[in-house]
Amino acid sequence: MALDDVKIKQLQDTANRLRILSIEATNAAKSGHPTSCASMAEVMSVLFFNTLRYSTKEPKHPSNDRFVLSKGHAAPILYATWAEAGLFPPEEVLNLRKLDSDLEGHPTPRLNFVDVATGSLGQGLSVSAGMAYVGKYVDKCDYRVYCLIGDGESAEGSIWEAMSFSSHYKLNNLCAIFDVNRLGQSEPTALGHKIETYEKRIQAFGFETFVVNGHDVKQVADAFAKASRVTDKPQAIIACTLKGKGFPGIEDRENWHGKPLGDKAKDVVNALKEQLHSANRIPHQLQSPVCKAPNVDLKAVKLSEPPNFKLGDKIATRQAYGDALVKLGRVNDRVYAMDGDTKNSTFSETYKKAFPDRYIECFIAEQNLVGVGIGFGCRARTIPFVSTFACFLSRAFDQLRMGAISQANIKCVGSHCGVSIGEDGPSQMALEDIAMFRTIPGCTVFYPCDAVSTERAVELAAQHHGIDFIRTSRPATPVIYSNDTVFEIGKAKIVKSSGADQCLVIGAGITLHEAIKAADALKTQHGVSIRVMDPFTIKPIDRDAIISNAAECGNRIVVVEDHYPEGGIGEAVAGALADQVNIRIKKLAVHEVPRSGPPDVLVDKYGIGSRSIIAAVHELLA
Ligand SMILES: Cc1ncc(C[n+]2csc(CCOP(=O)(O)OP(=O)(O)O)c2C)c(N)n1
Ligand SMILES: *[C@@H]1O[C@H](CO)[C@@H](O)[C@H](O)[C@H]1NC(C)=O
Ligand SMILES: *[C@@H]1O[C@H](CO)[C@@H](O)[C@H](O)[C@H]1NC(C)=O
């Protein structure tokens, strides 16, 4: 909107009102980041009261423009802005950081105006890029996505991964704002106020740039207006600002990061009040959304046809993943796949071949891959499946950890788990992934062992809201379940049993097949019967089934896994049974950094093959 003098004064007043609220909130909380808020006050005022098109009544309406505060520590000014927009009374911000308030130290989606949790720096732009991709290519709706980034924060590599992605996909509906206030937490940023260096770097990454004095509302508003007219590129507003702007004696000074103003607050607030043209809250006319995002139904998702395999057919679970995703895609056109240049290994390529428009290549940038996936899940627009080698998902652990706080809906599929990948060697083997995903609150960890259970794992993950991990294997494994087998999250399957079992062996994926081999050998060569359990999900683990089956097997358990011992299946089982007095557990896992070699040789050498299982059973029986 073109700004007249009245509106300019109003926006400047609003900026100062936001500063005052940020000071008061952080003083009430006795903690927080008022100076980080002050540098971005004009940007927030212009964005929310001149630029953004949204409905305050429905802050997360799918047609609204989106705003992501990547520098989440500036939460007080985000809260103050929504209060100023009329979502809740301004006094409410004084509850900042109180245990019973949703106005937490950093924003989370407990608040109805927050899409994703921020506060671990460097993540907001990937999520914003995911949302912008959905707006442009999936919803095909003209909402825009704005992401505010700190200059210190912009040292994070994930910011630049997101920038490469955004320009590659010509996300002209995405606008990044860099708040270049010169200072970080403990010292000045590396680039200080070298605005030209920011500009060159950001341009080199394919963004249209607009350099502004971030405290001049007219310049800021003009830049946003120009940015919204760019048709082929994402845009960046590079705002030259001062940390603590408008706080006499504090502005642009070091040692004020993350500190409330304490007894200095009164004078600072008075100084800010003196600058107000009007003492009253300003009745801004807000802009409404200009497009109508389509209605979508993510609940209507299932396999288009049931599994269709013959018992004994050999198919890798990673391959079954690709086929299963195509079956989901036939039923629901909001199923999307993303990968980090491993699609012909993870078999997400199968999905790309079936639905080229519903596959997004994210290239070799796994933090951004996961961030984009989380963005795809926001506002329930799509069901994102993100795949790469399971070991490389560990690069995005922080994104996943934040994903839990974000209440994200994202399906991660990690192939090439364990030593059973063989010759490529340890750098490509995921041996920590179960531990990693188990630690994420609410995450479901699927570990299917054949094509039938993989198809059902993919279906269950799509139907479940939250973070899910499906661990797939590289080698082909025989189908052991009939087409009509019913699987449930947290329900194990007994795949071999007799009335005279002396030990319960729990294996998953590759090691389930090793357990079956061991059971056959123990029976024929030693006359020993064992029961074999497939947990299907490692989290939640089927505690009841483990306890009841162990009781029928002399309370002896062997757990065998293609993973390091820490945090794996053995510890999941041991943890579930911690209060059981009479059960003995032997855990087989990979105990050292493995080498390259043929899969079978490695499985045997590292003590997780049938030979080791047989020995472990004998030890427990001795
Ligand atoms: C990944 C990560 N590392 C470190 C921190 C701790 N931290 C919080 S704010 C901050 C400084 C941020 O500086 P900048 O991005 O310039 O924001 P400003 O407050 O100056 O606007 C740091 C180091 C964090 N929150 N996240
Ligand atoms: C993936 O595709 C490339 C290019 O066609 C090929 O060179 C490579 O061997 C393939 N990888 C796998 C695991 O099939
Ligand atoms: C599964 O379906 C296929 C194809 O219809 C059929 O050949 C196979 O026998 C079925 N298997 C089972 C165990 O029902």
XYZ file of C-alpha atoms and ligand atoms in Angstrom:
676
model
C 0.000 0.000 0.000
C 1.249 3.470 -0.779
C 1.949 5.313 2.416
C 0.702 8.773 3.215
C 2.170 10.816 6.049
C -0.564 9.767 8.449
C 0.056 6.089 7.843
C 3.813 6.561 8.149
C 3.345 8.148 11.586
C 0.962 5.393 12.592
C 3.396 2.665 11.580
C 6.215 4.427 13.416
C 4.022 4.695 16.496
C 3.121 1.037 16.266
C 6.809 0.130 16.054
C 7.465 2.029 19.260
C 4.426 0.515 20.939
C 5.872 -2.912 20.048
C 9.193 -1.859 21.589
C 7.457 -0.777 24.778
C 5.484 -4.029 25.035
C 8.684 -6.040 24.444
C 10.439 -4.136 27.241
C 7.517 -4.584 29.624
C 7.087 -8.284 28.841
C 10.764 -9.116 29.315
C 10.934 -7.035 32.465
C 7.915 -8.871 33.884
C 9.549 -12.189 32.970
C 12.931 -10.993 34.257
C 14.445 -12.580 31.162
C 14.275 -12.411 27.394
C 15.672 -10.400 24.494
C 14.310 -6.843 24.285
C 17.236 -5.444 22.256
C 16.780 -8.163 19.606
C 13.131 -7.062 19.380
C 13.964 -3.380 19.088
C 16.036 -3.753 15.908
C 13.104 -5.300 14.034
C 10.245 -3.154 15.358
C 9.682 -1.157 12.156
C 9.867 -4.315 10.038
C 7.195 -5.972 12.201
C 5.002 -2.899 12.186
C 5.129 -2.522 8.404
C 4.736 -6.246 7.770
C 1.726 -6.844 9.987
C -0.049 -3.504 9.580
C 0.654 -2.700 5.965
C 1.984 -5.650 3.991
C 0.664 -9.017 5.189
C -2.711 -10.227 3.966
C -4.318 -12.245 6.719
C -7.250 -12.643 9.007
C -6.654 -11.985 12.703
C -9.724 -14.098 13.466
C -8.134 -17.136 11.839
C -4.384 -16.672 12.148
C -3.663 -20.024 10.503
C -6.214 -19.802 7.710
C -4.625 -21.620 4.749
C -5.118 -18.602 2.480
C -3.287 -16.168 4.766
C 0.202 -14.902 4.122
C 2.641 -16.664 6.476
C 5.262 -15.227 8.791
C 8.071 -17.269 10.353
C 10.239 -15.679 13.023
C 13.445 -17.599 12.417
C 15.246 -15.644 15.164
C 12.810 -17.082 17.675
C 14.407 -15.367 20.666
C 12.649 -12.201 19.503
C 9.374 -13.868 20.545
C 8.215 -10.912 22.709
C 7.806 -8.655 19.701
C 5.973 -11.386 17.799
C 3.544 -11.690 20.709
C 3.272 -7.920 21.021
C 2.483 -7.670 17.312
C -0.372 -10.153 17.452
C -1.697 -8.386 20.528
C -1.509 -5.073 18.683
C -3.342 -6.731 15.762
C -6.161 -7.521 18.183
C -5.732 -11.256 18.663
C -5.482 -10.890 22.459
C -5.232 -8.006 24.943
C -1.796 -6.333 25.103
C -1.609 -6.902 28.907
C -1.445 -10.610 28.119
C 2.201 -10.229 26.999
C 3.119 -9.647 30.645
C 2.590 -13.399 31.084
C 5.631 -14.023 28.883
C 7.571 -17.121 29.983
C 5.158 -18.017 32.790
C 4.571 -21.718 33.260
C 0.826 -21.501 32.669
C 1.113 -19.223 29.628
C 1.534 -20.317 26.019
C 3.680 -17.223 25.503
C 6.837 -19.264 25.946
C 10.397 -18.001 25.774
C 10.515 -18.923 22.096
C 7.474 -19.378 19.834
C 5.763 -22.748 19.514
C 2.554 -23.884 17.801
C 0.847 -24.058 21.160
C 0.006 -20.556 19.950
C -2.575 -20.421 17.187
C -0.513 -17.934 15.188
C 2.706 -19.950 15.095
C 3.330 -22.578 12.400
C 6.644 -23.933 13.636
C 8.753 -23.673 16.727
C 11.870 -21.569 16.313
C 14.707 -20.726 18.664
C 17.289 -23.117 17.362
C 18.716 -20.650 14.889
C 19.002 -21.277 11.177
C 15.870 -23.318 10.585
C 13.114 -20.875 9.694
C 14.004 -20.331 6.060
C 13.857 -24.032 5.117
C 10.403 -24.343 6.627
C 9.348 -21.108 4.931
C 10.659 -22.418 1.620
C 8.606 -25.590 2.071
C 5.484 -23.521 2.728
C 6.235 -21.271 -0.244
C 6.732 -24.276 -2.526
C 3.330 -25.571 -1.435
C 1.757 -22.163 -2.058
C 3.180 -21.791 -5.517
C 3.037 -25.320 -6.891
C 0.566 -27.295 -4.757
C -2.119 -24.897 -3.512
C -1.447 -22.617 -6.505
C -2.691 -19.802 -4.311
C -1.202 -16.344 -4.074
C -0.264 -16.309 -0.407
C 3.240 -15.147 0.407
C 5.705 -16.386 3.020
C 7.892 -13.979 5.015
C 10.799 -15.153 7.131
C 12.761 -12.929 9.492
C 16.386 -13.940 10.073
C 19.051 -12.522 12.394
C 22.379 -11.471 10.917
C 24.249 -13.602 13.445
C 21.886 -16.445 12.619
C 22.729 -16.154 8.942
C 26.085 -17.836 9.627
C 24.141 -21.132 9.792
C 24.720 -23.299 6.713
C 21.096 -24.362 6.677
C 20.095 -20.773 5.801
C 22.194 -21.020 2.640
C 20.894 -24.477 1.839
C 17.419 -22.996 1.984
C 18.455 -20.083 -0.226
C 19.814 -22.419 -2.918
C 16.603 -24.398 -2.819
C 14.379 -21.311 -2.972
C 16.064 -19.761 -5.970
C 16.307 -23.082 -7.803
C 12.534 -23.424 -7.529
C 11.945 -19.739 -8.301
C 9.943 -19.194 -5.122
C 8.911 -15.625 -5.899
C 6.293 -15.905 -3.148
C 9.071 -16.104 -0.528
C 10.612 -13.055 1.087
C 13.481 -13.305 3.586
C 14.230 -10.356 5.842
C 17.740 -10.047 7.239
C 17.848 -7.973 10.397
C 21.434 -6.729 10.154
C 21.869 -5.210 13.591
C 25.626 -5.884 13.710
C 25.629 -7.743 17.014
C 25.255 -11.370 18.004
C 25.053 -12.819 21.495
C 28.603 -12.605 22.812
C 30.254 -10.265 20.299
C 29.707 -8.465 17.001
C 28.878 -10.686 14.044
C 31.651 -11.534 11.607
C 30.357 -9.103 8.980
C 29.104 -6.322 11.242
C 27.362 -3.732 9.103
C 29.041 -4.767 5.842
C 25.736 -4.547 4.049
C 27.310 -4.843 0.601
C 28.845 -8.186 1.488
C 25.425 -9.467 2.557
C 23.951 -8.136 -0.636
C 26.535 -9.823 -2.864
C 26.253 -13.142 -1.092
C 22.464 -13.136 -1.098
C 22.355 -12.132 -4.749
C 24.851 -14.877 -5.584
C 22.344 -17.332 -4.109
C 19.730 -16.125 -6.577
C 17.682 -13.672 -4.527
C 16.467 -10.254 -5.596
C 17.770 -7.923 -2.875
C 16.425 -4.715 -1.381
C 18.696 -2.831 0.986
C 16.863 -0.554 3.398
C 17.329 1.454 6.532
C 15.344 -0.917 8.710
C 14.109 1.897 10.908
C 12.579 3.893 8.065
C 9.027 2.630 7.695
C 8.615 4.159 4.251
C 11.740 2.457 2.908
C 10.696 -0.828 4.476
C 7.161 -0.605 3.088
C 8.393 0.302 -0.392
C 10.804 -2.609 -0.376
C 8.039 -5.055 0.585
C 5.834 -3.652 -2.159
C 8.577 -4.009 -4.762
C 9.462 -7.473 -3.511
C 5.893 -8.654 -3.966
C 6.076 -7.732 -7.648
C 9.132 -9.890 -8.409
C 7.976 -12.728 -10.640
C 10.872 -15.146 -10.964
C 12.969 -15.096 -7.798
C 12.706 -15.163 -4.029
C 13.482 -11.812 -2.447
C 15.554 -10.596 0.477
C 15.084 -7.376 2.373
C 18.460 -6.527 3.871
C 17.544 -4.230 6.737
C 20.370 -2.205 8.208
C 19.337 -1.825 11.843
C 20.626 -1.151 15.337
C 20.255 -3.604 18.167
C 18.319 -1.914 20.979
C 17.209 0.837 18.561
C 15.478 3.641 20.446
C 16.813 2.548 23.859
C 19.010 5.469 25.011
C 22.365 4.266 26.357
C 21.726 0.730 25.099
C 21.242 1.140 21.354
C 24.053 -0.430 19.295
C 26.008 -1.361 22.446
C 27.525 -4.721 23.288
C 26.622 -6.771 26.391
C 22.887 -6.195 26.067
C 21.906 -9.422 24.315
C 19.255 -11.424 26.152
C 18.912 -8.993 29.025
C 15.738 -7.313 30.214
C 16.223 -3.614 30.897
C 15.491 -3.880 34.632
C 15.498 -0.507 36.341
C 16.562 1.179 33.103
C 13.194 0.250 31.616
C 11.305 3.209 33.018
C 13.489 5.853 31.375
C 13.644 3.951 28.098
C 9.868 3.527 27.984
C 9.435 7.225 28.724
C 11.848 8.118 25.924
C 9.894 5.903 23.531
C 6.573 7.343 24.679
C 7.839 10.848 23.978
C 8.221 9.849 20.349
C 4.621 8.687 19.971
C 2.379 10.905 17.888
C -0.675 9.499 19.613
C -1.039 7.803 22.963
C -3.699 5.397 21.733
C -3.543 2.052 20.021
C -3.716 2.581 16.264
C -6.744 1.164 14.433
C -4.889 -0.175 11.411
C -6.874 -1.376 8.454
C -5.553 -4.914 7.819
C -5.353 -6.461 4.364
C -7.324 -9.616 3.632
C -6.097 -12.752 1.836
C -6.392 -12.468 -1.936
C -6.707 -16.133 -2.845
C -8.660 -19.151 -1.711
C -6.480 -22.144 -0.851
C -8.266 -25.363 -1.843
C -9.818 -27.612 0.772
C -7.810 -30.763 1.312
C -8.513 -34.017 3.103
C -5.368 -35.632 4.432
C -7.324 -38.257 6.364
C -8.451 -39.921 3.147
C -5.203 -41.746 2.616
C -4.681 -45.481 2.187
C -3.081 -48.014 -0.139
C -4.976 -48.039 -3.430
C -4.750 -51.845 -3.379
C -3.591 -54.327 -0.748
C -0.107 -55.838 -0.803
C 0.250 -58.284 -3.638
C 3.221 -60.517 -2.999
C 3.938 -64.219 -2.923
C 5.409 -65.658 0.237
C 9.138 -66.105 -0.291
C 9.419 -63.473 -3.049
C 12.589 -61.483 -2.441
C 12.108 -57.711 -2.399
C 14.104 -55.086 -0.516
C 12.033 -53.074 1.935
C 13.465 -49.889 0.374
C 11.983 -50.970 -2.955
C 8.638 -51.786 -1.355
C 8.667 -48.252 0.073
C 8.605 -46.681 -3.389
C 5.793 -48.936 -4.558
C 3.763 -48.307 -1.405
C 4.075 -44.555 -1.806
C 2.710 -44.795 -5.340
C -0.283 -46.675 -3.951
C -0.909 -43.839 -1.488
C -0.434 -41.265 -4.217
C -3.139 -42.871 -6.320
C -5.639 -42.293 -3.518
C -4.517 -38.886 -2.273
C -2.944 -36.228 -4.473
C -1.519 -34.455 -1.405
C 1.113 -37.128 -0.792
C 4.503 -35.566 -1.603
C 7.977 -37.085 -1.711
C 11.269 -35.301 -1.191
C 14.790 -36.667 -1.320
C 18.388 -35.483 -1.132
C 19.753 -36.865 -4.429
C 19.425 -40.498 -3.338
C 16.124 -41.247 -5.029
C 17.421 -44.221 -7.020
C 18.748 -45.746 -3.796
C 15.820 -45.012 -1.494
C 13.312 -45.774 -4.279
C 11.516 -42.469 -3.878
C 12.311 -42.397 -7.608
C 9.420 -44.812 -8.110
C 7.122 -42.082 -6.846
C 8.752 -39.470 -9.036
C 8.180 -41.665 -12.084
C 4.508 -42.128 -11.217
C 3.812 -38.533 -10.120
C 6.575 -36.235 -11.387
C 4.831 -33.112 -10.041
C 4.625 -34.566 -6.562
C 8.327 -35.219 -6.122
C 10.687 -32.448 -5.054
C 14.399 -32.936 -5.466
C 16.080 -31.227 -2.526
C 19.656 -32.064 -3.567
C 22.412 -32.859 -1.077
C 21.308 -30.611 1.773
C 19.682 -32.790 4.406
C 18.965 -30.073 6.974
C 17.034 -28.170 4.351
C 15.417 -31.395 3.133
C 13.897 -32.013 6.558
C 13.032 -28.322 7.048
C 11.266 -28.216 3.691
C 9.397 -31.389 4.649
C 8.246 -29.784 7.901
C 7.091 -26.764 5.888
C 5.135 -29.079 3.570
C 3.292 -30.457 6.578
C 2.296 -27.030 7.945
C -1.384 -26.059 8.044
C -2.210 -29.622 6.963
C -1.579 -28.867 3.291
C 0.241 -32.100 2.376
C 1.597 -35.383 3.751
C 5.363 -35.156 3.212
C 7.606 -38.223 2.885
C 11.277 -37.321 3.180
C 13.861 -39.933 2.259
C 17.616 -40.358 2.165
C 20.091 -42.856 3.569
C 19.124 -43.223 7.228
C 22.622 -42.173 8.330
C 22.279 -38.794 6.627
C 19.068 -37.956 8.452
C 21.329 -37.525 11.480
C 22.525 -34.280 9.895
C 19.021 -32.956 10.467
C 18.639 -34.138 14.038
C 18.180 -30.593 15.276
C 15.462 -29.966 12.679
C 13.737 -33.162 13.822
C 14.125 -32.280 17.482
C 12.549 -28.894 16.756
C 9.959 -30.728 14.644
C 8.677 -32.387 17.798
C 8.246 -28.975 19.448
C 6.597 -27.804 16.226
C 4.032 -30.653 16.368
C 5.245 -31.385 12.845
C 3.689 -33.943 10.554
C 6.551 -35.475 8.598
C 7.355 -38.997 7.473
C 11.073 -39.774 7.355
C 12.250 -42.809 5.448
C 15.847 -43.884 5.948
C 17.293 -46.570 3.719
C 20.648 -48.359 3.889
C 20.520 -49.141 7.571
C 23.197 -51.137 9.276
C 26.150 -53.282 8.233
C 23.885 -55.195 5.852
C 24.470 -52.540 3.187
C 27.842 -54.229 2.688
C 30.653 -52.945 0.509
C 30.056 -49.188 0.745
C 31.409 -49.324 4.282
C 30.685 -47.579 7.561
C 30.244 -44.013 6.277
C 27.036 -45.106 4.542
C 25.690 -47.371 7.328
C 23.067 -46.037 9.714
C 23.905 -47.537 13.090
C 22.614 -44.705 15.297
C 19.312 -43.868 13.612
C 16.994 -45.895 15.858
C 18.508 -44.220 18.907
C 18.095 -40.810 17.331
C 14.467 -41.232 16.356
C 13.548 -42.981 19.607
C 14.565 -39.884 21.551
C 12.110 -37.669 19.669
C 8.909 -37.251 21.705
C 5.913 -38.847 20.022
C 7.936 -40.249 17.128
C 6.848 -43.631 15.782
C 9.722 -45.837 14.643
C 8.751 -48.474 12.075
C 11.207 -51.206 11.150
C 9.528 -53.458 8.607
C 11.176 -56.724 7.594
C 9.411 -57.537 4.328
C 7.443 -55.965 1.511
C 4.007 -56.565 3.047
C 4.890 -54.982 6.386
C 6.642 -52.116 4.591
C 3.528 -51.271 2.598
C 1.493 -51.232 5.795
C 4.122 -49.175 7.638
C 3.974 -46.562 4.888
C 0.174 -46.513 5.056
C 0.093 -46.278 8.857
C 2.685 -43.486 8.848
C 0.616 -41.493 6.352
C -2.489 -41.909 8.499
C -0.721 -40.928 11.719
C -0.177 -37.270 12.606
C 3.322 -36.632 13.872
C 6.919 -37.494 13.167
C 7.357 -41.021 11.854
C 10.504 -42.869 10.868
C 10.552 -45.902 8.604
C 13.851 -47.763 8.593
C 14.373 -49.637 5.331
C 17.073 -52.095 4.320
C 19.193 -52.431 1.223
C 19.284 -56.222 0.619
C 16.331 -58.107 -0.807
C 14.513 -60.095 1.868
C 11.844 -62.764 1.472
C 8.174 -61.921 1.968
C 7.032 -63.620 5.171
C 3.591 -62.098 5.679
C 0.515 -62.944 3.674
C -1.121 -60.133 1.724
C -3.965 -59.766 4.198
C -1.910 -59.476 7.398
C -3.126 -56.597 9.553
C -0.474 -54.384 11.170
C -0.889 -51.859 13.943
C 1.434 -49.328 15.517
C 2.850 -50.833 18.723
C 1.777 -54.391 17.930
C 4.428 -57.073 17.467
C 4.040 -60.221 15.349
C 5.089 -63.702 16.320
C 6.544 -65.230 13.179
C 7.617 -68.611 14.610
C 6.338 -70.439 17.647
C 5.584 -73.814 19.144
C 4.259 -75.024 22.454
C 7.786 -75.836 23.617
C 9.753 -72.660 22.949
C 12.715 -72.115 25.248
C 13.744 -68.626 24.237
C 12.164 -65.548 22.669
C 14.305 -64.044 19.915
C 13.452 -60.497 18.845
C 14.876 -59.369 15.532
C 13.847 -56.688 13.055
C 14.549 -56.051 9.405
C 17.573 -58.114 8.344
C 18.042 -59.677 11.764
C 14.492 -61.005 11.827
C 15.469 -63.170 8.865
C 18.636 -64.207 10.695
C 16.459 -65.176 13.668
C 14.264 -67.308 11.421
C 17.374 -69.068 10.063
C 18.603 -69.602 13.623
C 15.237 -71.028 14.644
C 15.324 -73.549 11.786
C 18.907 -74.578 12.574
C 18.280 -74.852 16.318
C 15.272 -77.033 15.668
C 16.836 -79.407 13.160
C 20.367 -79.573 14.552
C 19.833 -79.170 18.285
C 16.173 -79.997 18.873
C 15.699 -76.580 20.504
C 12.568 -74.556 19.756
C 12.677 -70.785 19.875
C 9.971 -68.212 19.347
C 10.695 -65.406 16.909
C 9.130 -61.972 17.302
C 9.017 -59.086 14.835
C 8.346 -55.923 16.855
C 7.247 -54.035 13.670
C 7.482 -50.739 15.563
C 10.464 -50.137 17.837
C 8.656 -47.160 19.315
C 6.167 -47.773 20.712
C 7.489 -51.249 21.568
C 4.934 -53.962 22.309
C 5.774 -54.442 25.976
C 2.779 -56.648 26.749
C 3.532 -59.060 23.917
C 7.194 -59.241 24.917
C 6.349 -60.017 28.547
C 3.689 -62.605 27.790
C 5.734 -64.365 25.109
C 8.877 -64.299 27.236
C 6.883 -65.969 30.023
C 6.044 -68.792 27.612
C 9.729 -69.099 26.643
C 11.319 -69.589 30.074
C 11.716 -65.818 30.498
C 14.742 -65.852 28.185
C 15.106 -63.172 25.531
C 17.680 -62.567 22.823
C 17.455 -59.239 20.994
C 19.439 -58.898 17.785
C 19.792 -55.716 15.757
C 21.743 -54.154 12.902
C 22.539 -51.022 14.957
C 24.962 -49.937 17.647
C 23.850 -51.131 21.105
C 23.215 -47.655 22.516
C 19.601 -46.625 22.129
C 18.701 -49.478 19.804
C 16.151 -52.283 19.961
C 17.938 -54.109 22.786
C 17.760 -51.054 24.993
C 14.154 -50.443 23.969
C 13.288 -53.978 25.104
C 15.402 -53.759 28.264
C 13.810 -50.420 29.108
C 10.308 -51.785 28.641
C 11.112 -54.680 30.958
C 12.958 -52.697 33.616
C 10.390 -53.572 36.284
C 10.331 -57.301 35.468
C 12.281 -59.389 37.956
C 12.812 -62.752 36.343
C 13.588 -62.066 32.705
C 17.078 -62.528 31.308
C 17.995 -60.580 28.177
C 20.965 -61.033 25.863
C 21.554 -58.214 23.422
C 23.337 -58.650 20.104
C 24.325 -55.505 18.230
C 27.199 -54.007 16.242
C 29.851 -53.146 18.827
C 32.571 -51.472 16.766
C 33.018 -49.317 13.697
C 32.490 -51.825 10.897
C 34.427 -52.340 7.663
C 33.528 -52.827 4.010
C 32.660 -56.323 2.843
C 29.864 -58.506 1.534
C 26.615 -58.021 3.509
C 26.384 -61.649 4.718
C 30.002 -61.624 5.832
C 29.524 -58.379 7.767
C 26.295 -59.527 9.405
C 28.128 -62.625 10.610
C 31.412 -60.889 11.528
C 29.738 -58.238 13.683
C 27.802 -60.790 15.667
C 24.239 -60.260 14.509
C 23.833 -63.270 12.194
C 22.182 -66.627 12.783
C 25.433 -68.132 14.105
C 25.605 -65.542 16.912
C 21.915 -65.935 17.667
C 22.335 -69.694 18.050
C 25.287 -69.157 20.384
C 23.333 -66.612 22.442
C 20.400 -68.999 22.823
C 22.741 -71.764 23.975
C 24.319 -69.427 26.517
C 20.935 -68.518 27.958
C 19.920 -72.182 28.114
C 23.176 -73.290 29.744
C 21.650 -22.957 16.755
C 21.762 -21.944 17.852
N 22.961 -21.587 18.317
C 23.079 -20.694 19.316
C 21.969 -20.143 19.890
C 22.088 -19.174 21.062
N 21.762 -17.790 20.604
C 20.541 -17.273 20.754
S 20.413 -15.741 20.095
C 22.018 -15.747 19.613
C 22.586 -14.572 18.878
C 21.768 -14.278 17.666
O 22.285 -13.203 16.964
P 21.479 -12.606 15.757
O 21.027 -13.675 14.848
O 22.303 -11.538 15.174
O 20.158 -12.042 16.425
P 19.968 -10.697 17.226
O 19.533 -11.081 18.591
O 21.270 -9.940 17.237
O 18.932 -9.969 16.481
C 22.634 -16.940 19.973
C 24.053 -17.267 19.722
C 20.721 -20.556 19.386
N 19.575 -20.102 19.888
N 20.641 -21.426 18.352
C 21.604 -43.941 -9.694
O 21.593 -43.358 -10.971
C 22.879 -43.032 -11.470
C 22.683 -42.302 -12.793
O 21.848 -43.019 -13.634
C 23.698 -44.282 -11.603
O 24.989 -43.970 -12.056
C 23.794 -44.959 -10.255
O 24.474 -46.174 -10.349
C 22.412 -45.209 -9.698
N 22.526 -45.720 -8.357
C 21.878 -46.781 -7.935
C 22.084 -47.159 -6.518
O 21.151 -47.453 -8.659
C -0.986 -62.320 -2.690
O -1.488 -61.882 -3.905
C -0.865 -62.454 -5.059
C -1.428 -61.826 -6.241
O -2.821 -61.833 -6.199
C -1.063 -63.915 -5.093
O -0.347 -64.466 -6.195
C -0.500 -64.439 -3.827
O -0.744 -65.813 -3.787
C -1.127 -63.769 -2.636
N -0.478 -64.282 -1.481
C -1.107 -64.617 -0.409
C -0.257 -65.183 0.670
O -2.285 -64.463 -0.256
